[in-house]
mmCIF file with all atom_site columns, C-alpha atoms in Angstrom:
data_model
loop_
_atom_site.group_PDB
_atom_site.id
_atom_site.type_symbol
_atom_site.label_atom_id
_atom_site.label_alt_id
_atom_site.label_comp_id
_atom_site.label_asym_id
_atom_site.label_entity_id
_atom_site.label_seq_id
_atom_site.pdbx_PDB_ins_code
_atom_site.Cartn_x
_atom_site.Cartn_y
_atom_site.Cartn_z
_atom_site.occupancy
_atom_site.B_iso_or_equiv
_atom_site.pdbx_formal_charge
_atom_site.auth_seq_id
_atom_site.auth_comp_id
_atom_site.auth_asym_id
_atom_site.auth_atom_id
_atom_site.pdbx_PDB_model_num
ATOM 1   C CA . MET E 1 1   ? -8.678  49.271 39.984 1.00 0.00 ? 1   MET E CA 1
ATOM 2   C CA . CYS E 1 2   ? -7.434  46.207 38.113 1.00 0.00 ? 2   CYS E CA 1
ATOM 3   C CA . GLY E 1 3   ? -8.666  42.644 37.895 1.00 0.00 ? 3   GLY E CA 1
ATOM 4   C CA . ILE E 1 4   ? -6.635  39.562 38.767 1.00 0.00 ? 4   ILE E CA 1
ATOM 5   C CA . ALA E 1 5   ? -7.558  35.915 38.184 1.00 0.00 ? 5   ALA E CA 1
ATOM 6   C CA . GLY E 1 6   ? -5.599  32.714 38.450 1.00 0.00 ? 6   GLY E CA 1
ATOM 7   C CA . ILE E 1 7   ? -5.553  28.943 38.390 1.00 0.00 ? 7   ILE E CA 1
ATOM 8   C CA . ALA E 1 8   ? -3.243  26.693 40.419 1.00 0.00 ? 8   ALA E CA 1
ATOM 9   C CA . ARG E 1 9   ? -2.872  22.982 39.778 1.00 0.00 ? 9   ARG E CA 1
ATOM 10  C CA . SER E 1 10  ? -1.081  20.376 41.876 1.00 0.00 ? 10  SER E CA 1
ATOM 11  C CA . ALA E 1 11  ? -0.225  18.307 38.795 1.00 0.00 ? 11  ALA E CA 1
ATOM 12  C CA . PRO E 1 12  ? 1.512   19.814 35.745 1.00 0.00 ? 12  PRO E CA 1
ATOM 13  C CA . THR E 1 13  ? -1.469  19.294 33.423 1.00 0.00 ? 13  THR E CA 1
ATOM 14  C CA . GLY E 1 14  ? -1.322  22.767 31.920 1.00 0.00 ? 14  GLY E CA 1
ATOM 15  C CA . VAL E 1 15  ? -3.644  25.735 31.928 1.00 0.00 ? 15  VAL E CA 1
ATOM 16  C CA . LEU E 1 16  ? -5.545  26.602 28.764 1.00 0.00 ? 16  LEU E CA 1
ATOM 17  C CA . GLU E 1 17  ? -5.415  30.184 27.518 1.00 0.00 ? 17  GLU E CA 1
ATOM 18  C CA . ASP E 1 18  ? -9.166  29.922 26.868 1.00 0.00 ? 18  ASP E CA 1
ATOM 19  C CA . GLU E 1 19  ? -9.785  29.377 30.600 1.00 0.00 ? 19  GLU E CA 1
ATOM 20  C CA . LEU E 1 20  ? -7.826  32.511 31.458 1.00 0.00 ? 20  LEU E CA 1
ATOM 21  C CA . THR E 1 21  ? -9.507  34.527 28.722 1.00 0.00 ? 21  THR E CA 1
ATOM 22  C CA . ARG E 1 22  ? -12.963 33.627 30.050 1.00 0.00 ? 22  ARG E CA 1
ATOM 23  C CA . MET E 1 23  ? -11.943 34.466 33.619 1.00 0.00 ? 23  MET E CA 1
ATOM 24  C CA . ALA E 1 24  ? -10.522 37.833 32.563 1.00 0.00 ? 24  ALA E CA 1
ATOM 25  C CA . ALA E 1 25  ? -13.635 38.606 30.507 1.00 0.00 ? 25  ALA E CA 1
ATOM 26  C CA . ALA E 1 26  ? -15.733 38.208 33.664 1.00 0.00 ? 26  ALA E CA 1
ATOM 27  C CA . ILE E 1 27  ? -13.704 40.921 35.437 1.00 0.00 ? 27  ILE E CA 1
ATOM 28  C CA . ARG E 1 28  ? -12.987 43.132 32.421 1.00 0.00 ? 28  ARG E CA 1
ATOM 29  C CA . HIS E 1 29  ? -14.969 45.994 33.986 1.00 0.00 ? 29  HIS E CA 1
ATOM 30  C CA . ARG E 1 30  ? -12.240 46.270 36.674 1.00 0.00 ? 30  ARG E CA 1
ATOM 31  C CA . GLY E 1 31  ? -9.538  46.995 34.109 1.00 0.00 ? 31  GLY E CA 1
ATOM 32  C CA . PRO E 1 32  ? -10.810 48.057 30.701 1.00 0.00 ? 32  PRO E CA 1
ATOM 33  C CA . ASP E 1 33  ? -7.450  49.335 29.339 1.00 0.00 ? 33  ASP E CA 1
ATOM 34  C CA . GLY E 1 34  ? -5.578  46.094 28.850 1.00 0.00 ? 34  GLY E CA 1
ATOM 35  C CA . PHE E 1 35  ? -5.465  42.344 29.270 1.00 0.00 ? 35  PHE E CA 1
ATOM 36  C CA . GLY E 1 36  ? -2.608  39.918 29.734 1.00 0.00 ? 36  GLY E CA 1
ATOM 37  C CA . PHE E 1 37  ? -2.073  36.350 30.803 1.00 0.00 ? 37  PHE E CA 1
ATOM 38  C CA . PHE E 1 38  ? 0.484   33.639 31.499 1.00 0.00 ? 38  PHE E CA 1
ATOM 39  C CA . ALA E 1 39  ? -0.381  29.978 30.977 1.00 0.00 ? 39  ALA E CA 1
ATOM 40  C CA . GLY E 1 40  ? 2.030   27.447 32.453 1.00 0.00 ? 40  GLY E CA 1
ATOM 41  C CA . ALA E 1 41  ? 2.112   23.792 33.405 1.00 0.00 ? 41  ALA E CA 1
ATOM 42  C CA . ARG E 1 42  ? 0.933   24.309 36.993 1.00 0.00 ? 42  ARG E CA 1
ATOM 43  C CA . CYS E 1 43  ? -0.521  27.807 37.067 1.00 0.00 ? 43  CYS E CA 1
ATOM 44  C CA . GLY E 1 44  ? -2.189  30.451 34.987 1.00 0.00 ? 44  GLY E CA 1
ATOM 45  C CA . LEU E 1 45  ? -2.436  34.179 35.660 1.00 0.00 ? 45  LEU E CA 1
ATOM 46  C CA . ALA E 1 46  ? -4.731  36.741 34.052 1.00 0.00 ? 46  ALA E CA 1
ATOM 47  C CA . HIS E 1 47  ? -4.773  40.501 34.542 1.00 0.00 ? 47  HIS E CA 1
ATOM 48  C CA . THR E 1 48  ? -7.103  43.242 33.347 1.00 0.00 ? 48  THR E CA 1
ATOM 49  C CA . ARG E 1 49  ? -5.601  46.693 33.599 1.00 0.00 ? 49  ARG E CA 1
ATOM 50  C CA . LEU E 1 50  ? -6.746  50.189 34.389 1.00 0.00 ? 50  LEU E CA 1
ATOM 51  C CA . SER E 1 51  ? -3.853  52.304 33.046 1.00 0.00 ? 51  SER E CA 1
ATOM 52  C CA . ILE E 1 52  ? -2.633  55.075 35.322 1.00 0.00 ? 52  ILE E CA 1
ATOM 53  C CA . ILE E 1 53  ? 1.194   54.915 35.499 1.00 0.00 ? 53  ILE E CA 1
ATOM 54  C CA . ASP E 1 54  ? 3.449   53.942 32.543 1.00 0.00 ? 54  ASP E CA 1
ATOM 55  C CA . ILE E 1 55  ? 0.492   53.566 30.235 1.00 0.00 ? 55  ILE E CA 1
ATOM 56  C CA . ALA E 1 56  ? 2.562   52.165 27.352 1.00 0.00 ? 56  ALA E CA 1
ATOM 57  C CA . GLY E 1 57  ? 4.767   49.798 29.356 1.00 0.00 ? 57  GLY E CA 1
ATOM 58  C CA . GLY E 1 58  ? 2.680   48.474 32.217 1.00 0.00 ? 58  GLY E CA 1
ATOM 59  C CA . ALA E 1 59  ? 1.232   45.260 30.792 1.00 0.00 ? 59  ALA E CA 1
ATOM 60  C CA . GLN E 1 60  ? 0.957   42.297 33.168 1.00 0.00 ? 60  GLN E CA 1
ATOM 61  C CA . PRO E 1 61  ? 1.787   39.580 34.041 1.00 0.00 ? 61  PRO E CA 1
ATOM 62  C CA . LEU E 1 62  ? 5.293   40.987 34.204 1.00 0.00 ? 62  LEU E CA 1
ATOM 63  C CA . ALA E 1 63  ? 8.452   38.897 34.498 1.00 0.00 ? 63  ALA E CA 1
ATOM 64  C CA . ASN E 1 64  ? 11.685  39.979 36.117 1.00 0.00 ? 64  ASN E CA 1
ATOM 65  C CA . GLU E 1 65  ? 14.851  40.232 34.014 1.00 0.00 ? 65  GLU E CA 1
ATOM 66  C CA . ASP E 1 66  ? 15.602  36.489 33.968 1.00 0.00 ? 66  ASP E CA 1
ATOM 67  C CA . GLY E 1 67  ? 11.992  35.285 33.756 1.00 0.00 ? 67  GLY E CA 1
ATOM 68  C CA . GLN E 1 68  ? 12.122  33.468 37.109 1.00 0.00 ? 68  GLN E CA 1
ATOM 69  C CA . VAL E 1 69  ? 9.485   35.640 38.812 1.00 0.00 ? 69  VAL E CA 1
ATOM 70  C CA . LEU E 1 70  ? 6.087   36.606 37.374 1.00 0.00 ? 70  LEU E CA 1
ATOM 71  C CA . VAL E 1 71  ? 3.952   39.318 38.958 1.00 0.00 ? 71  VAL E CA 1
ATOM 72  C CA . VAL E 1 72  ? 0.311   40.302 38.685 1.00 0.00 ? 72  VAL E CA 1
ATOM 73  C CA . TYR E 1 73  ? -0.397  43.262 40.873 1.00 0.00 ? 73  TYR E CA 1
ATOM 74  C CA . ASN E 1 74  ? -3.129  45.628 41.933 1.00 0.00 ? 74  ASN E CA 1
ATOM 75  C CA . GLY E 1 75  ? -2.037  48.554 44.043 1.00 0.00 ? 75  GLY E CA 1
ATOM 76  C CA . GLU E 1 76  ? 0.850   50.949 44.196 1.00 0.00 ? 76  GLU E CA 1
ATOM 77  C CA . VAL E 1 77  ? 4.336   51.020 45.665 1.00 0.00 ? 77  VAL E CA 1
ATOM 78  C CA . TYR E 1 78  ? 4.738   54.649 46.647 1.00 0.00 ? 78  TYR E CA 1
ATOM 79  C CA . ASN E 1 79  ? 8.532   54.542 47.078 1.00 0.00 ? 79  ASN E CA 1
ATOM 80  C CA . TYR E 1 80  ? 9.192   52.532 43.922 1.00 0.00 ? 80  TYR E CA 1
ATOM 81  C CA . ARG E 1 81  ? 11.609  55.129 42.523 1.00 0.00 ? 81  ARG E CA 1
ATOM 82  C CA . GLU E 1 82  ? 13.891  54.775 45.543 1.00 0.00 ? 82  GLU E CA 1
ATOM 83  C CA . LEU E 1 83  ? 13.587  50.982 45.492 1.00 0.00 ? 83  LEU E CA 1
ATOM 84  C CA . ARG E 1 84  ? 14.354  50.975 41.781 1.00 0.00 ? 84  ARG E CA 1
ATOM 85  C CA . ARG E 1 85  ? 17.567  52.986 42.243 1.00 0.00 ? 85  ARG E CA 1
ATOM 86  C CA . ASP E 1 86  ? 18.678  50.612 44.997 1.00 0.00 ? 86  ASP E CA 1
ATOM 87  C CA . LEU E 1 87  ? 17.928  47.517 42.906 1.00 0.00 ? 87  LEU E CA 1
ATOM 88  C CA . GLU E 1 88  ? 19.697  49.007 39.869 1.00 0.00 ? 88  GLU E CA 1
ATOM 89  C CA . SER E 1 89  ? 22.781  49.556 42.030 1.00 0.00 ? 89  SER E CA 1
ATOM 90  C CA . HIS E 1 90  ? 22.688  45.788 42.683 1.00 0.00 ? 90  HIS E CA 1
ATOM 91  C CA . GLY E 1 91  ? 22.579  44.976 38.950 1.00 0.00 ? 91  GLY E CA 1
ATOM 92  C CA . HIS E 1 92  ? 18.852  44.596 38.273 1.00 0.00 ? 92  HIS E CA 1
ATOM 93  C CA . ARG E 1 93  ? 17.640  45.695 34.845 1.00 0.00 ? 93  ARG E CA 1
ATOM 94  C CA . PHE E 1 94  ? 14.118  46.962 34.247 1.00 0.00 ? 94  PHE E CA 1
ATOM 95  C CA . ARG E 1 95  ? 12.046  47.027 31.051 1.00 0.00 ? 95  ARG E CA 1
ATOM 96  C CA . THR E 1 96  ? 9.412   49.535 32.163 1.00 0.00 ? 96  THR E CA 1
ATOM 97  C CA . HIS E 1 97  ? 9.077   52.636 34.314 1.00 0.00 ? 97  HIS E CA 1
ATOM 98  C CA . TRP E 1 98  ? 6.307   51.039 36.348 1.00 0.00 ? 98  TRP E CA 1
ATOM 99  C CA . PHE E 1 99  ? 6.258   50.132 40.033 1.00 0.00 ? 99  PHE E CA 1
ATOM 100 C CA . THR E 1 100 ? 5.306   46.524 39.283 1.00 0.00 ? 100 THR E CA 1
ATOM 101 C CA . ASP E 1 101 ? 8.589   46.020 37.422 1.00 0.00 ? 101 ASP E CA 1
ATOM 102 C CA . THR E 1 102 ? 10.357  47.258 40.557 1.00 0.00 ? 102 THR E CA 1
ATOM 103 C CA . SER E 1 103 ? 8.410   44.832 42.748 1.00 0.00 ? 103 SER E CA 1
ATOM 104 C CA . SER E 1 104 ? 9.409   41.851 40.577 1.00 0.00 ? 104 SER E CA 1
ATOM 105 C CA . GLY E 1 105 ? 13.059  42.858 40.984 1.00 0.00 ? 105 GLY E CA 1
ATOM 106 C CA . ALA E 1 106 ? 12.633  43.271 44.717 1.00 0.00 ? 106 ALA E CA 1
ATOM 107 C CA . ARG E 1 107 ? 11.000  39.865 44.988 1.00 0.00 ? 107 ARG E CA 1
ATOM 108 C CA . ARG E 1 108 ? 13.892  38.232 43.137 1.00 0.00 ? 108 ARG E CA 1
ATOM 109 C CA . CYS E 1 109 ? 16.380  40.048 45.360 1.00 0.00 ? 109 CYS E CA 1
ATOM 110 C CA . CYS E 1 110 ? 14.628  38.743 48.476 1.00 0.00 ? 110 CYS E CA 1
ATOM 111 C CA . ILE E 1 111 ? 14.541  35.089 47.381 1.00 0.00 ? 111 ILE E CA 1
ATOM 112 C CA . ALA E 1 112 ? 18.006  34.944 45.801 1.00 0.00 ? 112 ALA E CA 1
#
C-alpha cells in the first residue's frame, strides 16, 4: 500500500515542492517507509512508499534511463523479471532491481 498524489497544470507555471510535501503528508499513513517527489513546470508527482521489494533502491518517482519517462506506481508487475530480461536485450539499462524500474523501461519502449 503506497500513496500517490499529483498536480497537473495547463500552463507551465510550475509546481511548488511545498504543495507536494503537504499532499504527501496527508497520505503518509499509506506509505510510511519513504517519500519522493518531482516538481516540474506543468506537473508535480508525490509518492509515499511502503517498502516490500528492493527496499534500498525503490524510491519514486522513478525516471527511465534517459529521464524522458517518470513513474509513480502502486501495485506489482508479477512477470517483471522476464520483462526486464527482454528490455535489457533491447539495450535498456536499469538502476534498481524493482519492478517499477522495469515498467518505466517498458513504457519508453512502447512510445519510442
